Amino acid sequence: MHVPRVARTPGAGPRAKAGGRGWCVAVVAIFLVGLAVSLTAGLLWRQSVHNSERQSFNVAATDVAETAETLLDQQADFVSSLRTIVTQEPHLSASEFSTWLAELESRQPQVEGLGSLVIRSVPASQLKGFLAARNADPAFLKLVGGKLLPTGGRPGERQCLLAAGVTRIPYRQEVAELVQSNWCDPRSAIGSFPDGGGVTQAQLMQRLASSGKFGVYPVTAQGLTTCFMESAFYRAGAPLSTAAERRAALLGWVESSFSVQALARTALEPYTDLSIELLHTEQHEPLTRIGGAGSVRDPRHTSSTSFQVAGRWVVRVAGAEPGPAISGGLQGLLLTLVGLTLTGMLAALVLTLSRSRERALGLVDEKTGELHHQALHDALTGLPNRVLALDRARHMLARSRREQTPVAALYIDLDGFKHVNDTFGHAAGDQLLQTVAQRLQSVVREGDTAARLSGDEFVVLVEGRALAGGAEAVAERVLEVLRQPYELEGRHGRELKLTASIGIAAGVRLGADELLRDADLALYEAKANGRDRYVVFRSAMHVAAQERAELEMDLADAIERGELVLLYQPTVDLPSERIIGVEALVRWRHPERGLLTPDRFIPLAEETGLIVPLGAWVLREACRQAAVWSISGHPISVAVNVSARQLDTHKLLGDVQAALRESGLEAALLTLEITETALMRDPETTAARLRELKQLGVAIAIDDFGTGYSSLAYLRQFPADSLKIDRSFVSTIADSQQSTAIIHTLVQLGKTLHIKTLAEGIENRYQLETLQHERCDEGQGFLFARPLPVEQVEALLANAGVPLGKDKVAS
Ligand code: C2E
Ligand code: CA
Ligand code: CA
């Protein structure tokens, strides 16, 4: 061993020794501290690696278990639907069943399986009839591969026989034989199956019949496991509270199957390093292993989730040991071995790293959650969107089928929301929708759903106790909260009033789509009946919707087939009561439904856009007729009604020009009538469009004046030549002073703005005289003439000198 040279230097020895010792102590101390620090760091590091692994496994396992639950829920739902249909239609034939099943499958998604079967419990007395009907059914023959076989039951005995079904894999000879035998015979070959936990099929079926519950059992063949879900069904309406009652009302069993591997694969979809195992049990029974998928060599994590779907299910998920990366512990050791300085630095680094790793993981979790939320929620209001609403509705219906709880969907649409958008701008519209969303949420209970479907359409889903007062009570509450005035930002003190219409569909349906469609049909009715109300769905609405759809189809051809006709209602000069013009009013001679008035088809034409070609036809025909009258010496003016939808396009200008050009009618003899409501939809654009029309030389009349949103202030903006005072004011002249006052104001307004006034719907002399007294310029109504065919108008024109209202008695 080499002796240090310092030892030979006298005096320097002890200092150097002391210094060496101190240094050593320091080194040891630092080393020890470093060791401790790096060990701790190593341990911490190892722990954090382990924790985050565990955490991401837990997230994945929960996801897998939730998917499995949803899939199993859908399976149980499917069997519930089967049970419902065979209960309601106990005599469904095999053919009808297959058709119905195909439809159900297209609506209710399912994991692939072997198919679905219906087994009937047939008393000996009905056996002959049952067999005759069943065996003659082509769908049944197809099911059993074309070969009918004896049932093997003993005479005089009740038998459990295959009645209908659909199979994915055609039955082999032995199976076809098996399924045709008596299922309830414990000696029959079908009476036992390997995985049933020692229970035979016959026993299982009796047990299901007594309990009314779902039975679940796996059958494994060639390494693939099929899980059967089976349930008894009973006579509709029979009491079913005790086992004896259930046995007495028993009609048979339905069963459907799914491939356990397919279900497991779907549940595991994005996770390659997980495996899943499904177990099932009825009350008090031991857990049965149903099957699973995925292979994990050396499971490091396991998780077990239990839930209730047709009995208790347990899902076990196992996760693999991560790859051969250096373990947390080794990393810690390495740290210790690196020098003291490095140890300290590394320790610090490790700590920082471990923290930022946690933060990053947290961020990932947060972002994933956010994305999930965004996909299922409406960005503006934060309410569930259509996708989530449909999903919730599906679950609600499934619960209702299982637990017989009441359910309802309320389809809500705001009245005149478009007007708010057009008038106050989109920002205001958005704000209003947010308020509406808050109010809807304040009305629903926890567990119920308020969702936004689109634009100004919302849906509220309610079930159970929330429906104690009926869906109508909920609808009343919704209407009430939505009716409260809305305050819009930046318009202090200006409150907006808005109403809503609601369609209600109550009670269980086959699917969520049906539920919402029925509610939507009821909503249509609520709108048609005048809005600000709710209407409950009735099945007759399907018929009405059908009729609308038929009329709509017919209407498309009505113009070409020449089924539209015009009647002309005279307008008179009020002081002299002489005819000065006519208003063209359209009718539809429907080949089957007879003569239809505009209220039957104009709204439909407006909805579908057919109003544009229809309106063009009316313009051409009215101008042609007026030109004929003009040439024959009666230059009277003709008024044509123009719909809002026609005003939305540039086409109107061209249509009017073409009608005038083709007929040769003088433009001044044509008046376009536009309702006040149509004008107010988008006042600026409409005013510009009307000015273009005016330049052709035609006159403009504002129809149904006094009923719209308006707006005397706007009136100046429109180049109107006359105001048609709405019939509702004229008809109430005798009983409402207010009406007379309004008429007075409108006539005066006309005089100030140099716009003619015309009163609609004059039916008696008292009304006529009041209007004459108010100095209203023109009038129209049954007192003078109803809408008339051309010949009768011509007869009147021939007598043009005679005042039209004079011969009628005052009433
Ligand atoms: P409108 O423009 O207000 O037409 C007047 C309606 O009141 C006509 O009903 C007419 O028969 C009725 N009427 C006239 N005088 C009296 C009266 O004294 N008492 C009563 N009770 N009613 C009277 P009609 O023909 O059923 O038309 C209804 C609505 O259909 C019209 O209301 C108009 O808005 C629309 N319409 C009619 N033809 C056309 C058309 O060619 N195109 C468009 N877009 N709409 C049309
Ligand atoms: Ca009119
Ligand atoms: Ca009118």
PDB file of N, CA and C in Angstrom, residues 378-384 414 417 420-421 425-443 450-452 454-458 481-482 484-489 496 498:
ATOM      1  N   ASP A 378     -73.942  20.278 -26.369  1.00  0.00           N
ATOM      2  CA  ASP A 378     -74.094  21.404 -27.245  1.00  0.00           C
ATOM      3  C   ASP A 378     -73.190  22.532 -26.746  1.00  0.00           C
ATOM      4  N   ALA A 379     -72.381  23.082 -27.660  1.00  0.00           N
ATOM      5  CA  ALA A 379     -71.381  24.062 -27.237  1.00  0.00           C
ATOM      6  C   ALA A 379     -72.028  25.336 -26.697  1.00  0.00           C
ATOM      7  N   LEU A 380     -73.144  25.747 -27.294  1.00  0.00           N
ATOM      8  CA  LEU A 380     -73.738  27.021 -26.887  1.00  0.00           C
ATOM      9  C   LEU A 380     -74.352  26.964 -25.497  1.00  0.00           C
ATOM     10  N   THR A 381     -75.153  25.925 -25.251  1.00  0.00           N
ATOM     11  CA  THR A 381     -75.921  25.917 -24.002  1.00  0.00           C
ATOM     12  C   THR A 381     -75.353  24.950 -22.966  1.00  0.00           C
ATOM     13  N   GLY A 382     -74.449  24.080 -23.394  1.00  0.00           N
ATOM     14  CA  GLY A 382     -73.903  23.094 -22.452  1.00  0.00           C
ATOM     15  C   GLY A 382     -74.863  21.947 -22.179  1.00  0.00           C
ATOM     16  N   LEU A 383     -76.021  21.972 -22.829  1.00  0.00           N
ATOM     17  CA  LEU A 383     -76.977  20.866 -22.626  1.00  0.00           C
ATOM     18  C   LEU A 383     -76.510  19.644 -23.425  1.00  0.00           C
ATOM     19  N   PRO A 384     -76.974  18.456 -23.059  1.00  0.00           N
ATOM     20  CA  PRO A 384     -76.729  17.283 -23.894  1.00  0.00           C
ATOM     21  C   PRO A 384     -77.208  17.555 -25.315  1.00  0.00           C
ATOM     22  N   LEU A 414     -89.407  26.872 -29.846  1.00  0.00           N
ATOM     23  CA  LEU A 414     -89.755  28.253 -29.510  1.00  0.00           C
ATOM     24  C   LEU A 414     -90.594  28.838 -30.649  1.00  0.00           C
ATOM     25  N   PHE A 417     -88.874  32.150 -33.128  1.00  0.00           N
ATOM     26  CA  PHE A 417     -87.490  32.422 -32.744  1.00  0.00           C
ATOM     27  C   PHE A 417     -86.720  33.075 -33.905  1.00  0.00           C
ATOM     28  N   VAL A 420     -86.656  36.711 -33.773  1.00  0.00           N
ATOM     29  CA  VAL A 420     -85.717  37.296 -32.813  1.00  0.00           C
ATOM     30  C   VAL A 420     -84.337  37.407 -33.460  1.00  0.00           C
ATOM     31  N   ASN A 421     -83.924  36.352 -34.112  1.00  0.00           N
ATOM     32  CA  ASN A 421     -82.621  36.344 -34.792  1.00  0.00           C
ATOM     33  C   ASN A 421     -82.554  37.438 -35.856  1.00  0.00           C
ATOM     34  N   GLY A 425     -80.490  40.177 -34.100  1.00  0.00           N
ATOM     35  CA  GLY A 425     -79.145  39.679 -34.403  1.00  0.00           C
ATOM     36  C   GLY A 425     -78.875  38.341 -33.746  1.00  0.00           C
ATOM     37  N   HIS A 426     -77.835  37.677 -34.252  1.00  0.00           N
ATOM     38  CA  HIS A 426     -77.559  36.319 -33.794  1.00  0.00           C
ATOM     39  C   HIS A 426     -77.029  36.262 -32.371  1.00  0.00           C
ATOM     40  N   ALA A 427     -76.287  37.297 -31.980  1.00  0.00           N
ATOM     41  CA  ALA A 427     -75.756  37.292 -30.609  1.00  0.00           C
ATOM     42  C   ALA A 427     -76.920  37.267 -29.623  1.00  0.00           C
ATOM     43  N   ALA A 428     -77.936  38.065 -29.905  1.00  0.00           N
ATOM     44  CA  ALA A 428     -79.099  38.098 -29.022  1.00  0.00           C
ATOM     45  C   ALA A 428     -79.806  36.749 -29.049  1.00  0.00           C
ATOM     46  N   GLY A 429     -79.883  36.169 -30.257  1.00  0.00           N
ATOM     47  CA  GLY A 429     -80.518  34.851 -30.387  1.00  0.00           C
ATOM     48  C   GLY A 429     -79.807  33.824 -29.532  1.00  0.00           C
ATOM     49  N   ASP A 430     -78.469  33.844 -29.586  1.00  0.00           N
ATOM     50  CA  ASP A 430     -77.679  32.888 -28.801  1.00  0.00           C
ATOM     51  C   ASP A 430     -77.926  33.073 -27.311  1.00  0.00           C
ATOM     52  N   GLN A 431     -77.942  34.338 -26.914  1.00  0.00           N
ATOM     53  CA  GLN A 431     -78.140  34.626 -25.496  1.00  0.00           C
ATOM     54  C   GLN A 431     -79.500  34.106 -25.036  1.00  0.00           C
ATOM     55  N   LEU A 432     -80.486  34.299 -25.906  1.00  0.00           N
ATOM     56  CA  LEU A 432     -81.822  33.840 -25.571  1.00  0.00           C
ATOM     57  C   LEU A 432     -81.863  32.315 -25.417  1.00  0.00           C
ATOM     58  N   LEU A 433     -81.166  31.617 -26.334  1.00  0.00           N
ATOM     59  CA  LEU A 433     -81.146  30.153 -26.262  1.00  0.00           C
ATOM     60  C   LEU A 433     -80.494  29.695 -24.959  1.00  0.00           C
ATOM     61  N   GLN A 434     -79.457  30.427 -24.523  1.00  0.00           N
ATOM     62  CA  GLN A 434     -78.795  30.050 -23.270  1.00  0.00           C
ATOM     63  C   GLN A 434     -79.749  30.203 -22.091  1.00  0.00           C
ATOM     64  N   THR A 435     -80.495  31.293 -22.123  1.00  0.00           N
ATOM     65  CA  THR A 435     -81.459  31.497 -21.034  1.00  0.00           C
ATOM     66  C   THR A 435     -82.514  30.396 -21.054  1.00  0.00           C
ATOM     67  N   VAL A 436     -82.980  30.088 -22.259  1.00  0.00           N
ATOM     68  CA  VAL A 436     -83.988  29.032 -22.372  1.00  0.00           C
ATOM     69  C   VAL A 436     -83.433  27.732 -21.774  1.00  0.00           C
ATOM     70  N   ALA A 437     -82.158  27.430 -22.098  1.00  0.00           N
ATOM     71  CA  ALA A 437     -81.536  26.199 -21.591  1.00  0.00           C
ATOM     72  C   ALA A 437     -81.512  26.203 -20.064  1.00  0.00           C
ATOM     73  N   GLN A 438     -81.129  27.334 -19.480  1.00  0.00           N
ATOM     74  CA  GLN A 438     -81.094  27.408 -18.008  1.00  0.00           C
ATOM     75  C   GLN A 438     -82.474  27.175 -17.423  1.00  0.00           C
ATOM     76  N   ARG A 439     -83.469  27.792 -18.067  1.00  0.00           N
ATOM     77  CA  ARG A 439     -84.823  27.650 -17.519  1.00  0.00           C
ATOM     78  C   ARG A 439     -85.315  26.215 -17.625  1.00  0.00           C
ATOM     79  N   LEU A 440     -84.982  25.582 -18.730  1.00  0.00           N
ATOM     80  CA  LEU A 440     -85.413  24.183 -18.874  1.00  0.00           C
ATOM     81  C   LEU A 440     -84.767  23.328 -17.794  1.00  0.00           C
ATOM     82  N   GLN A 441     -83.477  23.611 -17.541  1.00  0.00           N
ATOM     83  CA  GLN A 441     -82.795  22.814 -16.525  1.00  0.00           C
ATOM     84  C   GLN A 441     -83.390  23.030 -15.145  1.00  0.00           C
ATOM     85  N   SER A 442     -83.883  24.239 -14.927  1.00  0.00           N
ATOM     86  CA  SER A 442     -84.468  24.512 -13.614  1.00  0.00           C
ATOM     87  C   SER A 442     -85.769  23.739 -13.425  1.00  0.00           C
ATOM     88  N   VAL A 443     -86.368  23.333 -14.518  1.00  0.00           N
ATOM     89  CA  VAL A 443     -87.657  22.639 -14.425  1.00  0.00           C
ATOM     90  C   VAL A 443     -87.485  21.129 -14.222  1.00  0.00           C
ATOM     91  N   ALA A 450     -82.715  17.503 -19.974  1.00  0.00           N
ATOM     92  CA  ALA A 450     -83.123  18.564 -20.895  1.00  0.00           C
ATOM     93  C   ALA A 450     -82.000  18.646 -21.912  1.00  0.00           C
ATOM     94  N   ALA A 451     -82.327  18.539 -23.212  1.00  0.00           N
ATOM     95  CA  ALA A 451     -81.285  18.524 -24.233  1.00  0.00           C
ATOM     96  C   ALA A 451     -81.659  19.467 -25.362  1.00  0.00           C
ATOM     97  N   ARG A 452     -80.621  19.915 -26.113  1.00  0.00           N
ATOM     98  CA  ARG A 452     -80.908  20.757 -27.278  1.00  0.00           C
ATOM     99  C   ARG A 452     -80.719  19.910 -28.522  1.00  0.00           C
ATOM    100  N   SER A 454     -81.529  20.934 -31.892  1.00  0.00           N
ATOM    101  CA  SER A 454     -80.976  21.752 -32.965  1.00  0.00           C
ATOM    102  C   SER A 454     -81.620  23.113 -32.844  1.00  0.00           C
ATOM    103  N   GLY A 455     -81.043  24.129 -33.465  1.00  0.00           N
ATOM    104  CA  GLY A 455     -81.614  25.475 -33.513  1.00  0.00           C
ATOM    105  C   GLY A 455     -82.384  25.815 -32.260  1.00  0.00           C
ATOM    106  N   ASP A 456     -83.688  25.990 -32.414  1.00  0.00           N
ATOM    107  CA  ASP A 456     -84.491  26.355 -31.249  1.00  0.00           C
ATOM    108  C   ASP A 456     -85.354  25.173 -30.799  1.00  0.00           C
ATOM    109  N   GLU A 457     -84.854  23.951 -31.080  1.00  0.00           N
ATOM    110  CA  GLU A 457     -85.603  22.768 -30.667  1.00  0.00           C
ATOM    111  C   GLU A 457     -84.935  22.095 -29.479  1.00  0.00           C
ATOM    112  N   PHE A 458     -85.737  21.811 -28.468  1.00  0.00           N
ATOM    113  CA  PHE A 458     -85.216  21.176 -27.268  1.00  0.00           C
ATOM    114  C   PHE A 458     -86.061  19.949 -26.958  1.00  0.00           C
ATOM    115  N   VAL A 481     -92.293  28.720 -17.413  1.00  0.00           N
ATOM    116  CA  VAL A 481     -90.969  29.344 -17.237  1.00  0.00           C
ATOM    117  C   VAL A 481     -90.495  30.021 -18.526  1.00  0.00           C
ATOM    118  N   LEU A 482     -90.865  29.460 -19.669  1.00  0.00           N
ATOM    119  CA  LEU A 482     -90.397  30.062 -20.917  1.00  0.00           C
ATOM    120  C   LEU A 482     -91.147  31.348 -21.238  1.00  0.00           C
ATOM    121  N   GLN A 484     -91.835  33.699 -19.162  1.00  0.00           N
ATOM    122  CA  GLN A 484     -91.310  34.849 -18.412  1.00  0.00           C
ATOM    123  C   GLN A 484     -90.487  35.725 -19.355  1.00  0.00           C
ATOM    124  N   PRO A 485     -90.594  37.058 -19.176  1.00  0.00           N
ATOM    125  CA  PRO A 485     -89.880  37.956 -20.092  1.00  0.00           C
ATOM    126  C   PRO A 485     -88.371  37.701 -20.078  1.00  0.00           C
ATOM    127  N   TYR A 486     -87.723  37.955 -21.233  1.00  0.00           N
ATOM    128  CA  TYR A 486     -86.275  37.767 -21.364  1.00  0.00           C
ATOM    129  C   TYR A 486     -85.625  39.133 -21.428  1.00  0.00           C
ATOM    130  N   GLU A 487     -84.562  39.277 -20.678  1.00  0.00           N
ATOM    131  CA  GLU A 487     -83.844  40.546 -20.756  1.00  0.00           C
ATOM    132  C   GLU A 487     -82.600  40.296 -21.586  1.00  0.00           C
ATOM    133  N   LEU A 488     -82.421  41.099 -22.642  1.00  0.00           N
ATOM    134  CA  LEU A 488     -81.269  40.894 -23.502  1.00  0.00           C
ATOM    135  C   LEU A 488     -80.192  41.889 -23.136  1.00  0.00           C
ATOM    136  N   GLU A 489     -78.954  41.424 -23.150  1.00  0.00           N
ATOM    137  CA  GLU A 489     -77.811  42.267 -22.786  1.00  0.00           C
ATOM    138  C   GLU A 489     -77.768  43.480 -23.696  1.00  0.00           C
ATOM    139  N   LEU A 496     -88.076  41.033 -23.752  1.00  0.00           N
ATOM    140  CA  LEU A 496     -88.604  40.331 -24.903  1.00  0.00           C
ATOM    141  C   LEU A 496     -89.535  39.245 -24.387  1.00  0.00           C
ATOM    142  N   LEU A 498     -91.626  35.713 -25.277  1.00  0.00           N
ATOM    143  CA  LEU A 498     -91.543  34.609 -26.220  1.00  0.00           C
ATOM    144  C   LEU A 498     -92.384  33.467 -25.671  1.00  0.00           C
TER     145      LEU A 498
END
